[in-house]
Amino acid sequence: MSNFSHLDPVALNDWHVVACVEDLPIDRAVRTVLLGEPIAVGRREGKAAVWQGHATVEAAQTELPVIERFGYVWTTLGTPERDLFEIPEFSEADRRHIIQGVVRVNVSAPRAVENFLDMGHFPFVHTGILGEEPHTEVKPYKVQVSAEPPEIMVTDCEFYQPQANADSTTGADTEYIYRVPHPFCAVLYKTGSRQRDRRDVIALFGQPVEEDWVLVHIVICLLDEIRDLATLRRFHQTILGQDKPILENQVPKRLPLDSRSEVPIRADAASAAYRRWLRERGLRYGVVAGNGIGAH
């Protein structure tokens, strides 16, 4: 039985990312925080392990459930009703996985996911890279919400980008598909590979440290051979660096779920669906409900 009954049960009984497998030291535990609770991540008998509190590997006693997937360690403070979601492309042998790293952002995890879904900010925040004026229109796209597995799919997204990826030398209309398989995670499928019938994959895994703090973990799953890994990482780090101050200036830092709190426009269909999806699932952690009260 969980010792964290005071937490939001939706967030409590889900899997959450807590560390990159490659970054785990062999002889000691890494201290971190999940849903406001201190935990430690390390290795036992060659496998990833997570413990309550900030104990050392030798002193750790109460272990939490663990899944290793997508190059990351996932755990839960509760009892999940289902397995962690899958991203089938990560199992394809001809793809290369690039762990982009982690960025600490002073905003809630749902705010970070919503920003990831927003194409409207491309020309103004990522000028000259993911967008530029006068190409500011977000063309109509489709949003589908499924009950089982519970997730959101956003399709038929198209946006002009001066530099769609690190190797781009000319601007092009780029096609996107967004998938939200978890309240704090989102996956982007993006054209740009030399294989026209397949897409590169970029995943955002949000580790909810506190209600208004998130560790954003990014992993990239590419088809093409990477000629310059440093340039690739610098490209994506630039994007994250541009997003961070915008996110941290959001008011409130938790995501409002009341449909009346922020007036949506057509371009915000994905955001509106995401908020409604979180509201219908009963999530309280990192959000603001209609009465202005979040998880507390």
C-alpha positions as a LaTeX table, in Angstrom:
\begin{tabular}{lrrr}
\hline
Residue & $x$ (\AA) & $y$ (\AA) & $z$ (\AA) \\
\hline
Met1 & 0.00 & 0.00 & 0.00 \\
Ser2 & 1.35 & 3.44 & $-0.92$ \\
Asn3 & 2.44 & 5.89 & 1.77 \\
Phe4 & 1.47 & 8.81 & $-0.46$ \\
Ser5 & $-2.32$ & 8.79 & $-0.10$ \\
His6 & $-2.33$ & 12.62 & 0.19 \\
Leu7 & $-1.37$ & 12.94 & $-3.49$ \\
Asp8 & $-3.66$ & 13.25 & $-6.47$ \\
Pro9 & $-4.67$ & 9.62 & $-7.20$ \\
Val10 & $-4.47$ & 10.12 & $-10.98$ \\
Ala11 & $-0.85$ & 11.27 & $-10.82$ \\
Leu12 & $-0.05$ & 8.88 & $-7.97$ \\
Asn13 & $-1.18$ & 5.78 & $-9.86$ \\
Asp14 & 0.74 & 6.43 & $-13.06$ \\
Trp15 & 4.26 & 5.78 & $-14.28$ \\
His16 & 6.69 & 8.71 & $-14.28$ \\
Val17 & 10.14 & 9.25 & $-15.75$ \\
Val18 & 12.84 & 9.79 & $-13.10$ \\
Ala19 & 16.26 & 9.29 & $-14.73$ \\
Cys20 & 18.18 & 8.49 & $-17.89$ \\
Val21 & 19.59 & 4.95 & $-17.78$ \\
Glu22 & 22.92 & 6.06 & $-19.26$ \\
Asp23 & 23.39 & 8.61 & $-16.48$ \\
Leu24 & 22.99 & 6.20 & $-13.57$ \\
Pro25 & 26.25 & 5.75 & $-11.63$ \\
Ile26 & 27.25 & 2.22 & $-10.74$ \\
Asp27 & 28.21 & 2.72 & $-7.11$ \\
Arg28 & 25.80 & 5.33 & $-5.75$ \\
Ala29 & 22.23 & 6.55 & $-5.93$ \\
Val30 & 21.05 & 9.75 & $-7.59$ \\
Arg31 & 18.73 & 11.88 & $-5.52$ \\
Thr32 & 15.68 & 13.38 & $-7.15$ \\
Val33 & 12.07 & 14.31 & $-6.41$ \\
Leu34 & 8.81 & 12.97 & $-7.82$ \\
Leu35 & 5.42 & 14.54 & $-7.04$ \\
Gly36 & 7.03 & 16.38 & $-4.15$ \\
Glu37 & 8.43 & 13.19 & $-2.63$ \\
Pro38 & 12.19 & 12.52 & $-2.29$ \\
Ile39 & 13.38 & 9.37 & $-4.07$ \\
Ala40 & 16.71 & 7.83 & $-5.01$ \\
Val41 & 17.58 & 6.13 & $-8.31$ \\
Gly42 & 20.50 & 3.74 & $-8.69$ \\
Arg43 & 21.48 & 0.20 & $-9.68$ \\
Arg44 & 21.12 & $-3.09$ & $-7.86$ \\
Glu45 & 22.58 & $-6.26$ & $-9.38$ \\
Gly46 & 23.04 & $-4.42$ & $-12.65$ \\
Lys47 & 19.44 & $-3.28$ & $-12.94$ \\
Ala48 & 17.88 & 0.12 & $-12.31$ \\
Ala49 & 16.20 & 0.51 & $-8.95$ \\
Val50 & 14.25 & 3.30 & $-7.23$ \\
Trp51 & 13.80 & 3.80 & $-3.49$ \\
Gln52 & 11.66 & 6.01 & $-1.30$ \\
Gly53 & 13.60 & 8.75 & 0.42 \\
His54 & 17.21 & 9.72 & $-0.22$ \\
Ala55 & 18.90 & 6.59 & 1.09 \\
Thr56 & 22.18 & 5.23 & $-0.24$ \\
Val57 & 22.22 & 2.05 & $-2.32$ \\
Glu58 & 23.39 & 0.05 & 0.70 \\
Ala59 & 20.84 & 1.53 & 3.12 \\
Ala60 & 17.86 & 1.59 & 0.75 \\
Gln61 & 15.02 & $-0.70$ & 1.81 \\
Thr62 & 11.64 & 0.22 & 0.34 \\
Glu63 & 11.93 & $-0.23$ & $-3.40$ \\
Leu64 & 9.41 & 1.21 & $-5.85$ \\
Pro65 & 8.30 & $-0.52$ & $-9.07$ \\
Val66 & 10.58 & 0.13 & $-12.06$ \\
Ile67 & 10.29 & 0.04 & $-15.85$ \\
Glu68 & 13.23 & 0.69 & $-18.17$ \\
Arg69 & 11.94 & 2.03 & $-21.49$ \\
Phe70 & 13.06 & 4.49 & $-24.17$ \\
Gly71 & 16.45 & 4.76 & $-22.44$ \\
Tyr72 & 14.87 & 6.02 & $-19.20$ \\
Val73 & 13.92 & 4.76 & $-15.75$ \\
Trp74 & 10.22 & 5.03 & $-14.87$ \\
Thr75 & 8.62 & 4.46 & $-11.49$ \\
Thr76 & 5.38 & 5.01 & $-9.62$ \\
Leu77 & 4.40 & 6.00 & $-6.10$ \\
Gly78 & 1.08 & 4.18 & $-6.42$ \\
Thr79 & $-0.47$ & 1.24 & $-8.24$ \\
Pro80 & $-0.83$ & 1.83 & $-11.99$ \\
Glu81 & $-3.87$ & 0.33 & $-13.71$ \\
Arg82 & $-1.95$ & $-0.25$ & $-16.97$ \\
Asp83 & 1.53 & $-0.66$ & $-18.37$ \\
Leu84 & 3.55 & 2.36 & $-19.46$ \\
Phe85 & 2.70 & 3.47 & $-23.00$ \\
Glu86 & 4.74 & 2.27 & $-25.95$ \\
Ile87 & 6.45 & 4.14 & $-28.79$ \\
Pro88 & 6.88 & 1.41 & $-31.46$ \\
Glu89 & 9.50 & 3.39 & $-33.39$ \\
Phe90 & 11.96 & 2.91 & $-30.53$ \\
Ser91 & 12.06 & $-0.79$ & $-31.36$ \\
Glu92 & 12.97 & $-0.29$ & $-35.02$ \\
Ala93 & 16.53 & $-1.44$ & $-35.64$ \\
Asp94 & 17.45 & 1.26 & $-38.16$ \\
Arg95 & 16.77 & 4.15 & $-35.81$ \\
Arg96 & 19.24 & 5.91 & $-33.54$ \\
His97 & 18.21 & 7.23 & $-30.14$ \\
Ile98 & 19.70 & 10.51 & $-28.94$ \\
Ile99 & 19.23 & 11.44 & $-25.29$ \\
Gln100 & 19.03 & 15.20 & $-25.52$ \\
Gly101 & 19.24 & 15.78 & $-21.78$ \\
Val102 & 17.10 & 17.34 & $-19.10$ \\
Val103 & 16.03 & 20.92 & $-18.40$ \\
Arg104 & 14.52 & 22.11 & $-15.11$ \\
Val105 & 11.66 & 24.51 & $-15.74$ \\
Asn106 & 9.78 & 26.50 & $-13.11$ \\
Val107 & 6.32 & 25.59 & $-14.39$ \\
Ser108 & 3.95 & 22.65 & $-14.04$ \\
Ala109 & 4.37 & 19.52 & $-16.17$ \\
Pro110 & 1.03 & 20.09 & $-17.97$ \\
Arg111 & 2.18 & 23.59 & $-18.95$ \\
Ala112 & 5.28 & 22.07 & $-20.56$ \\
Val113 & 3.20 & 19.54 & $-22.51$ \\
Glu114 & 0.78 & 22.21 & $-23.72$ \\
Asn115 & 3.68 & 24.33 & $-24.97$ \\
Phe116 & 5.04 & 21.30 & $-26.85$ \\
Leu117 & 1.69 & 21.01 & $-28.65$ \\
Asp118 & 1.51 & 24.67 & $-29.63$ \\
Met119 & 2.51 & 25.48 & $-33.22$ \\
Gly120 & 1.28 & 29.06 & $-32.95$ \\
His121 & 4.35 & 30.22 & $-31.03$ \\
Phe122 & 6.87 & 28.95 & $-33.62$ \\
Pro123 & 7.30 & 32.21 & $-35.62$ \\
Phe124 & 7.55 & 34.39 & $-32.52$ \\
Val125 & 9.61 & 32.29 & $-30.09$ \\
His126 & 11.66 & 30.16 & $-32.52$ \\
Thr127 & 12.13 & 32.81 & $-35.20$ \\
Gly128 & 14.26 & 31.69 & $-38.12$ \\
Ile129 & 14.20 & 28.06 & $-36.98$ \\
Leu130 & 10.73 & 26.58 & $-36.53$ \\
Gly131 & 8.88 & 29.57 & $-37.94$ \\
Glu132 & 9.06 & 33.12 & $-39.23$ \\
Glu133 & 6.81 & 35.94 & $-40.35$ \\
Pro134 & 4.73 & 36.24 & $-42.46$ \\
His135 & 4.14 & 32.45 & $-42.17$ \\
Thr136 & 2.17 & 32.73 & $-38.92$ \\
Glu137 & $-1.10$ & 30.97 & $-39.74$ \\
Val138 & $-1.82$ & 27.65 & $-38.05$ \\
Lys139 & $-3.75$ & 25.69 & $-40.66$ \\
Pro140 & $-6.74$ & 23.57 & $-39.59$ \\
Tyr141 & $-5.81$ & 20.16 & $-38.20$ \\
Lys142 & $-7.61$ & 17.17 & $-36.68$ \\
Val143 & $-7.81$ & 16.13 & $-33.02$ \\
Gln144 & $-8.91$ & 12.67 & $-31.96$ \\
Val145 & $-9.30$ & 11.50 & $-28.37$ \\
Ser146 & $-9.43$ & 7.76 & $-27.67$ \\
Ala147 & $-10.64$ & 6.06 & $-24.51$ \\
Glu148 & $-8.50$ & 2.93 & $-24.62$ \\
Pro149 & $-5.68$ & 3.46 & $-24.51$ \\
Pro150 & $-6.42$ & 6.92 & $-23.18$ \\
Glu151 & $-4.56$ & 9.31 & $-25.46$ \\
Ile152 & $-4.84$ & 12.25 & $-27.84$ \\
Met153 & $-3.78$ & 12.23 & $-31.50$ \\
Val154 & $-3.34$ & 15.49 & $-33.41$ \\
Thr155 & $-2.96$ & 14.93 & $-37.16$ \\
Asp156 & $-2.76$ & 16.85 & $-40.45$ \\
Cys157 & $-0.54$ & 19.51 & $-38.89$ \\
Glu158 & 1.49 & 21.52 & $-41.39$ \\
Phe159 & 3.72 & 24.52 & $-40.74$ \\
Tyr160 & 6.39 & 26.36 & $-42.74$ \\
Gln161 & 9.78 & 26.11 & $-41.04$ \\
Pro162 & 12.98 & 27.91 & $-42.11$ \\
Gln163 & 15.08 & 25.19 & $-40.43$ \\
Ala164 & 13.03 & 22.12 & $-39.56$ \\
Asn165 & 16.01 & 20.19 & $-38.19$ \\
Ala166 & 19.74 & 20.51 & $-37.58$ \\
Asp167 & 20.62 & 19.45 & $-41.14$ \\
Ser168 & 18.15 & 21.74 & $-42.94$ \\
Thr169 & 19.59 & 24.28 & $-45.37$ \\
Thr170 & 16.33 & 25.59 & $-46.86$ \\
Gly171 & 12.86 & 26.29 & $-45.56$ \\
Ala172 & 10.03 & 23.81 & $-46.11$ \\
Asp173 & 6.47 & 22.96 & $-45.15$ \\
Thr174 & 6.85 & 20.43 & $-42.36$ \\
Glu175 & 4.19 & 17.90 & $-41.40$ \\
Tyr176 & 3.60 & 17.05 & $-37.74$ \\
Ile177 & 1.65 & 14.46 & $-35.81$ \\
Tyr178 & 1.33 & 14.94 & $-32.07$ \\
Arg179 & 0.46 & 12.19 & $-29.62$ \\
Val180 & $-0.29$ & 12.62 & $-25.92$ \\
Pro181 & $-0.25$ & 9.15 & $-24.29$ \\
His182 & 0.28 & 10.38 & $-20.70$ \\
Pro183 & $-0.76$ & 13.50 & $-18.76$ \\
Phe184 & 2.88 & 14.64 & $-18.53$ \\
Cys185 & 4.33 & 13.27 & $-21.77$ \\
Ala186 & 3.98 & 14.01 & $-25.49$ \\
Val187 & 5.41 & 12.54 & $-28.68$ \\
Leu188 & 6.03 & 14.35 & $-31.97$ \\
Tyr189 & 6.25 & 12.60 & $-35.35$ \\
Lys190 & 7.88 & 14.94 & $-37.86$ \\
Thr191 & 8.76 & 14.83 & $-41.55$ \\
Gly192 & 12.32 & 15.66 & $-42.50$ \\
Ser193 & 13.91 & 12.25 & $-42.87$ \\
Arg194 & 15.22 & 11.22 & $-46.27$ \\
Gln195 & 12.68 & 8.38 & $-46.07$ \\
Arg196 & 9.51 & 10.10 & $-47.22$ \\
Asp197 & 7.14 & 7.46 & $-45.87$ \\
Arg198 & 8.54 & 7.55 & $-42.31$ \\
Arg199 & 9.00 & 10.22 & $-39.68$ \\
Asp200 & 11.53 & 11.18 & $-37.06$ \\
Val201 & 10.27 & 11.01 & $-33.49$ \\
Ile202 & 10.85 & 13.49 & $-30.66$ \\
Ala203 & 9.50 & 12.64 & $-27.21$ \\
Leu204 & 9.03 & 14.93 & $-24.23$ \\
Phe205 & 8.84 & 13.17 & $-20.87$ \\
Gly206 & 7.89 & 15.47 & $-18.00$ \\
Gln207 & 9.00 & 14.53 & $-14.49$ \\
Pro208 & 6.66 & 16.39 & $-12.12$ \\
Val209 & 9.05 & 17.43 & $-9.36$ \\
Glu210 & 6.58 & 19.75 & $-7.66$ \\
Glu211 & 3.27 & 21.19 & $-8.79$ \\
Asp212 & 5.07 & 24.14 & $-10.38$ \\
Trp213 & 8.43 & 22.51 & $-11.19$ \\
Val214 & 9.14 & 20.02 & $-13.95$ \\
Leu215 & 12.21 & 18.25 & $-15.26$ \\
Val216 & 11.81 & 18.06 & $-19.03$ \\
His217 & 13.53 & 14.99 & $-20.50$ \\
Ile218 & 13.89 & 14.94 & $-24.30$ \\
Val219 & 14.82 & 11.93 & $-26.44$ \\
Ile220 & 15.07 & 11.94 & $-30.24$ \\
Cys221 & 14.58 & 8.86 & $-32.43$ \\
Leu222 & 16.10 & 9.44 & $-35.87$ \\
Leu223 & 16.20 & 7.48 & $-39.10$ \\
Asp224 & 19.04 & 9.23 & $-40.90$ \\
Glu225 & 22.72 & 8.85 & $-40.09$ \\
Ile226 & 23.87 & 11.60 & $-37.75$ \\
Arg227 & 26.88 & 13.37 & $-39.14$ \\
Asp228 & 27.35 & 15.91 & $-36.38$ \\
Leu229 & 25.95 & 14.91 & $-32.99$ \\
Ala230 & 27.11 & 18.14 & $-31.32$ \\
Thr231 & 25.24 & 20.27 & $-33.87$ \\
Leu232 & 22.10 & 18.16 & $-33.43$ \\
Arg233 & 22.15 & 18.55 & $-29.66$ \\
Arg234 & 22.90 & 22.27 & $-29.92$ \\
Phe235 & 19.93 & 22.70 & $-32.27$ \\
His236 & 17.48 & 21.12 & $-29.84$ \\
Gln237 & 19.08 & 22.83 & $-26.85$ \\
Thr238 & 18.48 & 26.16 & $-28.57$ \\
Ile239 & 14.78 & 25.31 & $-28.96$ \\
Leu240 & 14.50 & 24.36 & $-25.27$ \\
Gly241 & 16.40 & 27.49 & $-24.24$ \\
Gln242 & 13.96 & 29.67 & $-26.15$ \\
Asp243 & 10.94 & 27.92 & $-24.63$ \\
Lys244 & 12.14 & 28.01 & $-21.00$ \\
Pro245 & 11.72 & 31.77 & $-20.26$ \\
Ile246 & 8.38 & 31.85 & $-22.07$ \\
Leu247 & 7.12 & 28.95 & $-19.97$ \\
Glu248 & 8.44 & 30.40 & $-16.72$ \\
Asn249 & 6.54 & 33.63 & $-17.36$ \\
Gln250 & 3.21 & 31.79 & $-17.65$ \\
Val251 & 0.60 & 32.92 & $-15.14$ \\
Pro252 & $-0.50$ & 30.84 & $-13.35$ \\
Lys253 & 2.35 & 28.32 & $-13.43$ \\
Arg254 & $-0.18$ & 25.52 & $-13.15$ \\
Leu255 & $-2.35$ & 24.80 & $-16.16$ \\
Pro256 & $-5.94$ & 26.15 & $-15.93$ \\
Leu257 & $-8.49$ & 23.51 & $-16.86$ \\
Asp258 & $-11.59$ & 25.68 & $-16.74$ \\
Ser259 & $-12.55$ & 26.32 & $-20.38$ \\
Arg260 & $-13.55$ & 29.87 & $-19.43$ \\
Ser261 & $-10.16$ & 30.78 & $-17.98$ \\
Glu262 & $-8.36$ & 31.25 & $-21.31$ \\
Val263 & $-10.32$ & 31.92 & $-24.50$ \\
Pro264 & $-9.31$ & 29.34 & $-27.14$ \\
Ile265 & $-9.07$ & 30.05 & $-30.88$ \\
Arg266 & $-9.08$ & 27.57 & $-33.75$ \\
Ala267 & $-5.30$ & 27.20 & $-33.58$ \\
Asp268 & $-5.62$ & 26.09 & $-29.95$ \\
Ala269 & $-7.76$ & 23.01 & $-30.68$ \\
Ala270 & $-5.01$ & 20.68 & $-29.42$ \\
Ser271 & $-4.61$ & 22.67 & $-26.22$ \\
Ala272 & $-8.37$ & 22.74 & $-25.61$ \\
Ala273 & $-8.58$ & 18.96 & $-26.14$ \\
Tyr274 & $-5.63$ & 18.37 & $-23.81$ \\
Arg275 & $-7.17$ & 20.47 & $-21.03$ \\
Arg276 & $-10.54$ & 18.79 & $-21.43$ \\
Trp277 & $-8.83$ & 15.36 & $-21.41$ \\
Leu278 & $-7.02$ & 16.15 & $-18.16$ \\
Arg279 & $-10.21$ & 17.52 & $-16.61$ \\
Glu280 & $-12.22$ & 14.43 & $-17.58$ \\
Arg281 & $-9.51$ & 12.13 & $-16.19$ \\
Gly282 & $-9.70$ & 13.99 & $-12.88$ \\
Leu283 & $-6.07$ & 15.16 & $-12.77$ \\
Arg284 & $-5.41$ & 17.70 & $-10.01$ \\
Tyr285 & $-1.59$ & 17.76 & $-9.79$ \\
Gly286 & $-0.06$ & 20.75 & $-11.57$ \\
Val287 & $-3.36$ & 22.17 & $-12.76$ \\
Val288 & $-5.87$ & 24.76 & $-11.64$ \\
Ala289 & $-9.49$ & 23.69 & $-11.50$ \\
Gly290 & $-12.47$ & 25.87 & $-12.38$ \\
Asn291 & $-12.74$ & 27.25 & $-8.86$ \\
Gly292 & $-9.10$ & 28.37 & $-8.92$ \\
Ile293 & $-7.97$ & 25.52 & $-6.67$ \\
Gly294 & $-5.40$ & 22.94 & $-7.77$ \\
Ala295 & $-4.37$ & 19.79 & $-5.97$ \\
His296 & $-4.44$ & 21.37 & $-2.55$ \\
\hline
\end{tabular}
